[in-house]
């Protein structure tokens, strides 16, 4: 009886060991498969020129916005000698109202012109070009003006038209890749935005400011570089427009492609429902 009890105990321990080992191996295989799948999706996403141009255009916009948030209040206080309390109130009002209004108006215009999928992305890119050009016109003189009224007025207009680009460009960026790759495209774009936009902006502009012996001159040139960075955004938007135009105008892509895309989306939704039922 004692021997039978000890043998059954050993069998249980062996069973638990094998179960842990098997589950660990299955988990390792599952994680490896996920990594390989993500790498394949990332390769497909990064092989899409339109996705890259739009992503880096948005990244340069976030670069500008971060630089404005980081340096603008300090610039108004130290270079233009404005009262700090007044600066905080005016800058908060300007940045909040302009950005919010711009995003709403940009989304309304995009919906009015048919959205940003298929052939309608040509119209959407024209909107981005128009908004980007107007934003450039308002941004360029800011570094040469030292009157609060002029600077805040131009800043409000710049933030408004810059924010109007974001919902349109984001929609084009998402729809530029196939639906099954959109999760990977979202994570990759966020990585790019954080590294080359939010993180790079204060470092690069801070380096420019510190490279001048005269602090006032460094601040002025730092602000100029921030606002002139819109040139890079505008160039990337032009490239994106050319890519979209070639894709849908030169290749003769018509409304049939939209029907096919809708059909693929419906099929994908049906497959998800079937999987959930199972």
PDB file of C-alpha atoms in Angstrom:
ATOM      1  CA  UNK A   1       0.000   0.000   0.000  1.00  0.00           C
ATOM      2  CA  UNK A   2       2.836   2.332   0.866  1.00  0.00           C
ATOM      3  CA  UNK A   3       4.574   1.516  -2.425  1.00  0.00           C
ATOM      4  CA  UNK A   4       1.321   2.036  -4.359  1.00  0.00           C
ATOM      5  CA  UNK A   5       0.799   5.424  -2.698  1.00  0.00           C
ATOM      6  CA  UNK A   6       4.325   6.598  -3.443  1.00  0.00           C
ATOM      7  CA  UNK A   7       4.092   5.455  -7.085  1.00  0.00           C
ATOM      8  CA  UNK A   8       0.797   7.316  -7.598  1.00  0.00           C
ATOM      9  CA  UNK A   9       2.337  10.408  -6.038  1.00  0.00           C
ATOM     10  CA  UNK A  10       5.290  10.171  -8.429  1.00  0.00           C
ATOM     11  CA  UNK A  11       2.915   9.810 -11.376  1.00  0.00           C
ATOM     12  CA  UNK A  12       1.029  12.923 -10.299  1.00  0.00           C
ATOM     13  CA  UNK A  13       4.264  14.876  -9.991  1.00  0.00           C
ATOM     14  CA  UNK A  14       5.414  13.656 -13.410  1.00  0.00           C
ATOM     15  CA  UNK A  15       2.039  14.583 -14.890  1.00  0.00           C
ATOM     16  CA  UNK A  16       2.234  18.095 -13.401  1.00  0.00           C
ATOM     17  CA  UNK A  17       5.807  18.499 -14.679  1.00  0.00           C
ATOM     18  CA  UNK A  18       4.860  17.387 -18.195  1.00  0.00           C
ATOM     19  CA  UNK A  19       1.814  19.651 -18.144  1.00  0.00           C
ATOM     20  CA  UNK A  20       3.897  22.679 -17.113  1.00  0.00           C
ATOM     21  CA  UNK A  21       6.529  21.861 -19.718  1.00  0.00           C
ATOM     22  CA  UNK A  22       3.946  21.364 -22.476  1.00  0.00           C
ATOM     23  CA  UNK A  23       2.095  24.575 -21.600  1.00  0.00           C
ATOM     24  CA  UNK A  24       5.400  26.471 -21.480  1.00  0.00           C
ATOM     25  CA  UNK A  25       6.419  25.137 -24.887  1.00  0.00           C
ATOM     26  CA  UNK A  26       3.004  25.992 -26.332  1.00  0.00           C
ATOM     27  CA  UNK A  27       3.222  29.504 -24.888  1.00  0.00           C
ATOM     28  CA  UNK A  28       6.709  29.943 -26.333  1.00  0.00           C
ATOM     29  CA  UNK A  29       5.522  28.783 -29.778  1.00  0.00           C
ATOM     30  CA  UNK A  30       2.500  31.096 -29.518  1.00  0.00           C
ATOM     31  CA  UNK A  31       4.668  34.109 -28.639  1.00  0.00           C
ATOM     32  CA  UNK A  32       7.121  33.297 -31.433  1.00  0.00           C
ATOM     33  CA  UNK A  33       4.281  33.045 -33.938  1.00  0.00           C
ATOM     34  CA  UNK A  34       2.913  36.402 -32.787  1.00  0.00           C
ATOM     35  CA  UNK A  35       6.315  38.051 -33.123  1.00  0.00           C
ATOM     36  CA  UNK A  36       6.829  36.620 -36.604  1.00  0.00           C
ATOM     37  CA  UNK A  37       3.326  37.682 -37.605  1.00  0.00           C
ATOM     38  CA  UNK A  38       3.890  41.224 -36.333  1.00  0.00           C
ATOM     39  CA  UNK A  39       7.237  41.472 -38.146  1.00  0.00           C
ATOM     40  CA  UNK A  40       5.586  40.376 -41.388  1.00  0.00           C
ATOM     41  CA  UNK A  41       2.799  42.938 -40.904  1.00  0.00           C
ATOM     42  CA  UNK A  42       5.323  45.667 -40.050  1.00  0.00           C
ATOM     43  CA  UNK A  43       7.264  44.874 -43.220  1.00  0.00           C
ATOM     44  CA  UNK A  44       4.092  45.196 -45.300  1.00  0.00           C
ATOM     45  CA  UNK A  45       3.171  48.471 -43.607  1.00  0.00           C
ATOM     46  CA  UNK A  46       6.627  50.002 -44.022  1.00  0.00           C
ATOM     47  CA  UNK A  47       6.601  48.969 -47.686  1.00  0.00           C
ATOM     48  CA  UNK A  48       3.637  51.290 -48.355  1.00  0.00           C
ATOM     49  CA  UNK A  49       4.950  54.676 -49.634  1.00  0.00           C
ATOM     50  CA  UNK A  50       1.685  56.537 -48.986  1.00  0.00           C
ATOM     51  CA  UNK A  51       1.580  55.337 -45.386  1.00  0.00           C
ATOM     52  CA  UNK A  52       5.167  56.474 -44.801  1.00  0.00           C
ATOM     53  CA  UNK A  53       4.701  59.925 -46.347  1.00  0.00           C
ATOM     54  CA  UNK A  54       1.496  60.632 -44.412  1.00  0.00           C
ATOM     55  CA  UNK A  55       2.947  59.273 -41.158  1.00  0.00           C
ATOM     56  CA  UNK A  56       6.048  61.443 -41.372  1.00  0.00           C
ATOM     57  CA  UNK A  57       3.928  64.456 -42.357  1.00  0.00           C
ATOM     58  CA  UNK A  58       1.873  63.985 -39.194  1.00  0.00           C
ATOM     59  CA  UNK A  59       5.060  63.372 -37.227  1.00  0.00           C
ATOM     60  CA  UNK A  60       6.480  66.723 -38.343  1.00  0.00           C
ATOM     61  CA  UNK A  61       3.222  68.402 -37.254  1.00  0.00           C
ATOM     62  CA  UNK A  62       3.514  66.858 -33.797  1.00  0.00           C
ATOM     63  CA  UNK A  63       7.143  68.020 -33.777  1.00  0.00           C
ATOM     64  CA  UNK A  64       5.928  71.613 -34.267  1.00  0.00           C
ATOM     65  CA  UNK A  65       3.134  71.347 -31.690  1.00  0.00           C
ATOM     66  CA  UNK A  66       5.507  69.929 -29.073  1.00  0.00           C
ATOM     67  CA  UNK A  67       8.028  72.682 -29.744  1.00  0.00           C
ATOM     68  CA  UNK A  68       5.322  75.337 -29.363  1.00  0.00           C
ATOM     69  CA  UNK A  69       4.151  73.824 -26.074  1.00  0.00           C
ATOM     70  CA  UNK A  70       7.707  73.588 -24.794  1.00  0.00           C
ATOM     71  CA  UNK A  71       9.092  76.999 -25.763  1.00  0.00           C
ATOM     72  CA  UNK A  72       6.316  79.453 -26.664  1.00  0.00           C
ATOM     73  CA  UNK A  73       5.368  80.645 -23.184  1.00  0.00           C
ATOM     74  CA  UNK A  74       9.038  81.092 -22.266  1.00  0.00           C
ATOM     75  CA  UNK A  75       9.571  82.975 -25.524  1.00  0.00           C
ATOM     76  CA  UNK A  76       6.679  85.363 -24.840  1.00  0.00           C
ATOM     77  CA  UNK A  77       7.836  86.009 -21.271  1.00  0.00           C
ATOM     78  CA  UNK A  78      11.591  86.400 -21.768  1.00  0.00           C
ATOM     79  CA  UNK A  79      11.904  87.744 -25.317  1.00  0.00           C
ATOM     80  CA  UNK A  80       8.716  89.803 -25.603  1.00  0.00           C
ATOM     81  CA  UNK A  81       8.615  90.770 -21.899  1.00  0.00           C
ATOM     82  CA  UNK A  82       4.935  89.905 -21.432  1.00  0.00           C
ATOM     83  CA  UNK A  83       3.452  89.374 -17.983  1.00  0.00           C
ATOM     84  CA  UNK A  84       3.596  85.618 -17.132  1.00  0.00           C
ATOM     85  CA  UNK A  85      -0.035  85.458 -15.953  1.00  0.00           C
ATOM     86  CA  UNK A  86      -1.254  87.106 -19.168  1.00  0.00           C
ATOM     87  CA  UNK A  87       0.918  84.746 -21.224  1.00  0.00           C
ATOM     88  CA  UNK A  88      -0.542  81.644 -19.566  1.00  0.00           C
ATOM     89  CA  UNK A  89      -4.117  82.862 -20.076  1.00  0.00           C
ATOM     90  CA  UNK A  90      -3.655  83.898 -23.716  1.00  0.00           C
ATOM     91  CA  UNK A  91      -1.585  80.873 -24.699  1.00  0.00           C
ATOM     92  CA  UNK A  92      -4.013  78.436 -23.051  1.00  0.00           C
ATOM     93  CA  UNK A  93      -6.983  80.044 -24.766  1.00  0.00           C
ATOM     94  CA  UNK A  94      -5.226  80.155 -28.143  1.00  0.00           C
ATOM     95  CA  UNK A  95      -3.925  76.588 -28.116  1.00  0.00           C
ATOM     96  CA  UNK A  96      -7.181  75.023 -26.877  1.00  0.00           C
ATOM     97  CA  UNK A  97      -9.683  76.904 -29.052  1.00  0.00           C
ATOM     98  CA  UNK A  98      -7.605  76.846 -32.233  1.00  0.00           C
ATOM     99  CA  UNK A  99      -6.754  73.137 -32.060  1.00  0.00           C
ATOM    100  CA  UNK A 100     -10.278  72.070 -31.117  1.00  0.00           C
ATOM    101  CA  UNK A 101     -11.933  74.198 -33.799  1.00  0.00           C
ATOM    102  CA  UNK A 102      -9.429  73.060 -36.422  1.00  0.00           C
ATOM    103  CA  UNK A 103      -9.984  69.350 -35.768  1.00  0.00           C
ATOM    104  CA  UNK A 104     -13.775  69.772 -35.909  1.00  0.00           C
ATOM    105  CA  UNK A 105     -13.731  71.841 -39.121  1.00  0.00           C
ATOM    106  CA  UNK A 106     -11.225  69.483 -40.758  1.00  0.00           C
ATOM    107  CA  UNK A 107     -13.422  66.468 -39.974  1.00  0.00           C
ATOM    108  CA  UNK A 108     -16.539  68.233 -41.273  1.00  0.00           C
ATOM    109  CA  UNK A 109     -14.836  69.184 -44.537  1.00  0.00           C
ATOM    110  CA  UNK A 110     -13.520  65.632 -44.994  1.00  0.00           C
ATOM    111  CA  UNK A 111     -17.012  64.139 -44.518  1.00  0.00           C
ATOM    112  CA  UNK A 112     -18.562  66.756 -46.813  1.00  0.00           C
ATOM    113  CA  UNK A 113     -16.198  65.843 -49.641  1.00  0.00           C
ATOM    114  CA  UNK A 114     -16.876  62.121 -49.335  1.00  0.00           C
ATOM    115  CA  UNK A 115     -14.391  60.929 -46.739  1.00  0.00           C
ATOM    116  CA  UNK A 116     -10.874  59.693 -47.329  1.00  0.00           C
ATOM    117  CA  UNK A 117     -11.245  56.166 -48.730  1.00  0.00           C
ATOM    118  CA  UNK A 118     -10.614  55.097 -52.310  1.00  0.00           C
ATOM    119  CA  UNK A 119     -10.821  57.780 -54.949  1.00  0.00           C
ATOM    120  CA  UNK A 120     -12.162  60.283 -52.398  1.00  0.00           C
ATOM    121  CA  UNK A 121      -8.675  60.383 -50.872  1.00  0.00           C
ATOM    122  CA  UNK A 122      -7.636  62.592 -53.819  1.00  0.00           C
ATOM    123  CA  UNK A 123     -10.104  65.262 -52.648  1.00  0.00           C
ATOM    124  CA  UNK A 124      -9.020  64.703 -49.056  1.00  0.00           C
ATOM    125  CA  UNK A 125      -5.375  65.265 -49.996  1.00  0.00           C
ATOM    126  CA  UNK A 126      -6.352  68.468 -51.805  1.00  0.00           C
ATOM    127  CA  UNK A 127      -7.879  69.628 -48.530  1.00  0.00           C
ATOM    128  CA  UNK A 128      -4.660  68.758 -46.709  1.00  0.00           C
ATOM    129  CA  UNK A 129      -2.670  70.711 -49.296  1.00  0.00           C
ATOM    130  CA  UNK A 130      -4.924  73.746 -48.931  1.00  0.00           C
ATOM    131  CA  UNK A 131      -4.820  73.668 -45.122  1.00  0.00           C
ATOM    132  CA  UNK A 132      -1.068  73.060 -45.128  1.00  0.00           C
ATOM    133  CA  UNK A 133      -0.328  75.959 -47.464  1.00  0.00           C
ATOM    134  CA  UNK A 134      -2.443  78.385 -45.426  1.00  0.00           C
ATOM    135  CA  UNK A 135      -0.784  77.157 -42.213  1.00  0.00           C
ATOM    136  CA  UNK A 136       2.627  77.792 -43.796  1.00  0.00           C
ATOM    137  CA  UNK A 137       1.610  81.365 -44.726  1.00  0.00           C
ATOM    138  CA  UNK A 138       0.635  82.109 -41.122  1.00  0.00           C
ATOM    139  CA  UNK A 139       3.611  80.315 -39.555  1.00  0.00           C
ATOM    140  CA  UNK A 140       6.468  81.835 -41.517  1.00  0.00           C
ATOM    141  CA  UNK A 141       6.313  85.450 -40.154  1.00  0.00           C
ATOM    142  CA  UNK A 142       5.877  84.548 -36.463  1.00  0.00           C
ATOM    143  CA  UNK A 143       9.614  84.437 -35.764  1.00  0.00           C
ATOM    144  CA  UNK A 144      10.026  88.002 -37.064  1.00  0.00           C
ATOM    145  CA  UNK A 145       7.237  89.664 -35.042  1.00  0.00           C
ATOM    146  CA  UNK A 146       7.513  90.886 -31.456  1.00  0.00           C
ATOM    147  CA  UNK A 147       4.025  92.246 -30.800  1.00  0.00           C
ATOM    148  CA  UNK A 148       1.705  90.087 -28.703  1.00  0.00           C
ATOM    149  CA  UNK A 149      -1.418  90.762 -30.777  1.00  0.00           C
ATOM    150  CA  UNK A 150       0.245  89.835 -34.075  1.00  0.00           C
ATOM    151  CA  UNK A 151       1.990  86.769 -32.703  1.00  0.00           C
ATOM    152  CA  UNK A 152      -1.076  85.318 -30.977  1.00  0.00           C
ATOM    153  CA  UNK A 153      -3.305  86.021 -33.992  1.00  0.00           C
ATOM    154  CA  UNK A 154      -0.922  84.261 -36.370  1.00  0.00           C
ATOM    155  CA  UNK A 155      -0.393  81.469 -33.847  1.00  0.00           C
ATOM    156  CA  UNK A 156      -4.147  80.897 -33.547  1.00  0.00           C
ATOM    157  CA  UNK A 157      -4.559  80.752 -37.327  1.00  0.00           C
ATOM    158  CA  UNK A 158      -1.566  78.438 -37.693  1.00  0.00           C
ATOM    159  CA  UNK A 159      -2.805  76.011 -35.032  1.00  0.00           C
ATOM    160  CA  UNK A 160      -6.311  76.084 -36.517  1.00  0.00           C
ATOM    161  CA  UNK A 161      -5.279  75.162 -40.063  1.00  0.00           C
ATOM    162  CA  UNK A 162      -2.627  72.741 -38.844  1.00  0.00           C
ATOM    163  CA  UNK A 163      -5.157  70.933 -36.644  1.00  0.00           C
ATOM    164  CA  UNK A 164      -7.597  70.781 -39.582  1.00  0.00           C
ATOM    165  CA  UNK A 165      -5.098  68.559 -41.415  1.00  0.00           C
ATOM    166  CA  UNK A 166      -4.868  65.950 -38.649  1.00  0.00           C
ATOM    167  CA  UNK A 167      -8.265  64.155 -38.933  1.00  0.00           C
ATOM    168  CA  UNK A 168      -8.065  64.061 -42.737  1.00  0.00           C
ATOM    169  CA  UNK A 169      -4.440  62.893 -42.860  1.00  0.00           C
ATOM    170  CA  UNK A 170      -5.009  60.338 -40.084  1.00  0.00           C
ATOM    171  CA  UNK A 171      -7.923  58.826 -41.993  1.00  0.00           C
ATOM    172  CA  UNK A 172      -5.831  58.549 -45.165  1.00  0.00           C
ATOM    173  CA  UNK A 173      -2.953  57.039 -43.201  1.00  0.00           C
ATOM    174  CA  UNK A 174      -5.182  54.336 -41.697  1.00  0.00           C
ATOM    175  CA  UNK A 175      -6.916  53.506 -44.988  1.00  0.00           C
ATOM    176  CA  UNK A 176      -3.635  53.428 -46.935  1.00  0.00           C
ATOM    177  CA  UNK A 177      -2.906  49.894 -45.660  1.00  0.00           C
ATOM    178  CA  UNK A 178      -5.027  46.766 -45.850  1.00  0.00           C
ATOM    179  CA  UNK A 179      -7.470  46.217 -43.026  1.00  0.00           C
ATOM    180  CA  UNK A 180      -5.621  43.285 -41.469  1.00  0.00           C
ATOM    181  CA  UNK A 181      -2.480  45.445 -41.174  1.00  0.00           C
ATOM    182  CA  UNK A 182      -4.140  48.465 -39.563  1.00  0.00           C
ATOM    183  CA  UNK A 183      -3.369  47.387 -35.991  1.00  0.00           C
ATOM    184  CA  UNK A 184       0.331  47.115 -36.811  1.00  0.00           C
ATOM    185  CA  UNK A 185       0.226  50.411 -38.719  1.00  0.00           C
ATOM    186  CA  UNK A 186      -1.267  52.153 -35.686  1.00  0.00           C
ATOM    187  CA  UNK A 187       1.447  50.908 -33.334  1.00  0.00           C
ATOM    188  CA  UNK A 188       4.223  51.776 -35.801  1.00  0.00           C
ATOM    189  CA  UNK A 189       2.864  55.282 -36.345  1.00  0.00           C
ATOM    190  CA  UNK A 190       2.676  55.883 -32.595  1.00  0.00           C
ATOM    191  CA  UNK A 191       6.297  54.762 -32.259  1.00  0.00           C
ATOM    192  CA  UNK A 192       7.345  57.208 -34.987  1.00  0.00           C
ATOM    193  CA  UNK A 193       5.299  60.045 -33.478  1.00  0.00           C
ATOM    194  CA  UNK A 194       6.811  59.530 -30.025  1.00  0.00           C
ATOM    195  CA  UNK A 195      10.431  59.176 -31.150  1.00  0.00           C
ATOM    196  CA  UNK A 196      10.669  61.698 -34.004  1.00  0.00           C
ATOM    197  CA  UNK A 197       7.922  64.068 -32.888  1.00  0.00           C
ATOM    198  CA  UNK A 198       7.334  64.425 -29.154  1.00  0.00           C
ATOM    199  CA  UNK A 199      10.807  63.283 -28.088  1.00  0.00           C
ATOM    200  CA  UNK A 200      12.957  64.856 -30.827  1.00  0.00           C
ATOM    201  CA  UNK A 201      11.345  68.301 -30.809  1.00  0.00           C
ATOM    202  CA  UNK A 202      12.545  69.662 -27.432  1.00  0.00           C
ATOM    203  CA  UNK A 203      15.966  68.046 -27.867  1.00  0.00           C
ATOM    204  CA  UNK A 204      16.649  69.478 -31.335  1.00  0.00           C
ATOM    205  CA  UNK A 205      15.226  72.922 -30.605  1.00  0.00           C
ATOM    206  CA  UNK A 206      17.027  73.018 -27.251  1.00  0.00           C
ATOM    207  CA  UNK A 207      20.298  72.233 -29.028  1.00  0.00           C
ATOM    208  CA  UNK A 208      19.640  75.103 -31.446  1.00  0.00           C
ATOM    209  CA  UNK A 209      18.847  77.520 -28.607  1.00  0.00           C
ATOM    210  CA  UNK A 210      21.983  76.530 -26.659  1.00  0.00           C
ATOM    211  CA  UNK A 211      24.236  76.777 -29.734  1.00  0.00           C
ATOM    212  CA  UNK A 212      24.031  80.609 -29.617  1.00  0.00           C
ATOM    213  CA  UNK A 213      26.010  82.613 -27.087  1.00  0.00           C
ATOM    214  CA  UNK A 214      23.310  85.277 -26.981  1.00  0.00           C
ATOM    215  CA  UNK A 215      20.258  83.779 -25.265  1.00  0.00           C
ATOM    216  CA  UNK A 216      17.828  86.141 -27.021  1.00  0.00           C
ATOM    217  CA  UNK A 217      19.179  85.233 -30.465  1.00  0.00           C
ATOM    218  CA  UNK A 218      19.038  81.526 -29.601  1.00  0.00           C
ATOM    219  CA  UNK A 219      15.412  81.769 -28.503  1.00  0.00           C
ATOM    220  CA  UNK A 220      14.429  83.648 -31.647  1.00  0.00           C
ATOM    221  CA  UNK A 221      16.083  81.139 -33.963  1.00  0.00           C
ATOM    222  CA  UNK A 222      14.681  78.226 -31.978  1.00  0.00           C
ATOM    223  CA  UNK A 223      11.143  79.563 -32.478  1.00  0.00           C
ATOM    224  CA  UNK A 224      11.818  80.211 -36.159  1.00  0.00           C
ATOM    225  CA  UNK A 225      13.004  76.639 -36.699  1.00  0.00           C
ATOM    226  CA  UNK A 226       9.908  75.295 -34.953  1.00  0.00           C
ATOM    227  CA  UNK A 227       7.516  77.217 -37.178  1.00  0.00           C
ATOM    228  CA  UNK A 228       9.593  76.760 -40.348  1.00  0.00           C
ATOM    229  CA  UNK A 229       9.407  73.013 -39.768  1.00  0.00           C
ATOM    230  CA  UNK A 230       6.005  73.283 -41.439  1.00  0.00           C
ATOM    231  CA  UNK A 231       7.922  73.327 -44.747  1.00  0.00           C
ATOM    232  CA  UNK A 232       8.825  69.660 -44.190  1.00  0.00           C
ATOM    233  CA  UNK A 233       5.183  68.841 -43.462  1.00  0.00           C
ATOM    234  CA  UNK A 234       4.087  70.647 -46.612  1.00  0.00           C
ATOM    235  CA  UNK A 235       6.644  68.803 -48.754  1.00  0.00           C
ATOM    236  CA  UNK A 236       5.526  65.434 -47.366  1.00  0.00           C
ATOM    237  CA  UNK A 237       1.860  66.334 -47.976  1.00  0.00           C
ATOM    238  CA  UNK A 238       2.717  67.207 -51.593  1.00  0.00           C
ATOM    239  CA  UNK A 239       4.448  63.830 -51.970  1.00  0.00           C
ATOM    240  CA  UNK A 240       1.401  62.115 -50.464  1.00  0.00           C
ATOM    241  CA  UNK A 241      -0.887  63.931 -52.889  1.00  0.00           C
ATOM    242  CA  UNK A 242       1.247  62.819 -55.836  1.00  0.00           C
ATOM    243  CA  UNK A 243       1.133  59.197 -54.631  1.00  0.00           C
ATOM    244  CA  UNK A 244      -2.644  59.305 -54.163  1.00  0.00           C
ATOM    245  CA  UNK A 245      -3.156  61.003 -57.527  1.00  0.00           C
ATOM    246  CA  UNK A 246      -1.042  58.414 -59.342  1.00  0.00           C
ATOM    247  CA  UNK A 247      -2.854  55.578 -57.591  1.00  0.00           C
ATOM    248  CA  UNK A 248      -6.433  56.653 -58.295  1.00  0.00           C
ATOM    249  CA  UNK A 249      -6.231  58.994 -61.285  1.00  0.00           C
ATOM    250  CA  UNK A 250      -3.456  57.577 -63.446  1.00  0.00           C
ATOM    251  CA  UNK A 251      -4.304  53.923 -62.881  1.00  0.00           C
ATOM    252  CA  UNK A 252      -7.996  54.557 -63.623  1.00  0.00           C
ATOM    253  CA  UNK A 253      -9.238  53.371 -60.251  1.00  0.00           C
ATOM    254  CA  UNK A 254     -12.987  54.094 -60.173  1.00  0.00           C
ATOM    255  CA  UNK A 255     -15.965  53.488 -57.933  1.00  0.00           C
ATOM    256  CA  UNK A 256     -15.685  49.731 -58.521  1.00  0.00           C
ATOM    257  CA  UNK A 257     -12.647  49.696 -56.221  1.00  0.00           C
ATOM    258  CA  UNK A 258     -14.747  51.265 -53.485  1.00  0.00           C
ATOM    259  CA  UNK A 259     -17.373  48.543 -53.890  1.00  0.00           C
ATOM    260  CA  UNK A 260     -14.681  45.881 -53.685  1.00  0.00           C
ATOM    261  CA  UNK A 261     -13.237  47.493 -50.573  1.00  0.00           C
ATOM    262  CA  UNK A 262     -16.655  47.607 -48.920  1.00  0.00           C
ATOM    263  CA  UNK A 263     -17.243  43.980 -49.854  1.00  0.00           C
ATOM    264  CA  UNK A 264     -13.904  42.990 -48.312  1.00  0.00           C
ATOM    265  CA  UNK A 265     -14.760  44.899 -45.123  1.00  0.00           C
ATOM    266  CA  UNK A 266     -18.163  43.175 -44.919  1.00  0.00           C
ATOM    267  CA  UNK A 267     -16.564  39.771 -45.476  1.00  0.00           C
ATOM    268  CA  UNK A 268     -14.028  40.520 -42.735  1.00  0.00           C
ATOM    269  CA  UNK A 269     -16.807  41.509 -40.324  1.00  0.00           C
ATOM    270  CA  UNK A 270     -18.747  38.335 -41.137  1.00  0.00           C
ATOM    271  CA  UNK A 271     -15.662  36.208 -40.484  1.00  0.00           C
ATOM    272  CA  UNK A 272     -15.167  37.895 -37.101  1.00  0.00           C
ATOM    273  CA  UNK A 273     -18.787  37.159 -36.162  1.00  0.00           C
ATOM    274  CA  UNK A 274     -18.385  33.502 -37.136  1.00  0.00           C
ATOM    275  CA  UNK A 275     -15.193  33.218 -35.075  1.00  0.00           C
ATOM    276  CA  UNK A 276     -16.905  34.754 -32.037  1.00  0.00           C
ATOM    277  CA  UNK A 277     -19.819  32.301 -32.397  1.00  0.00           C
ATOM    278  CA  UNK A 278     -17.424  29.380 -32.452  1.00  0.00           C
TER     279      UNK A 278
END
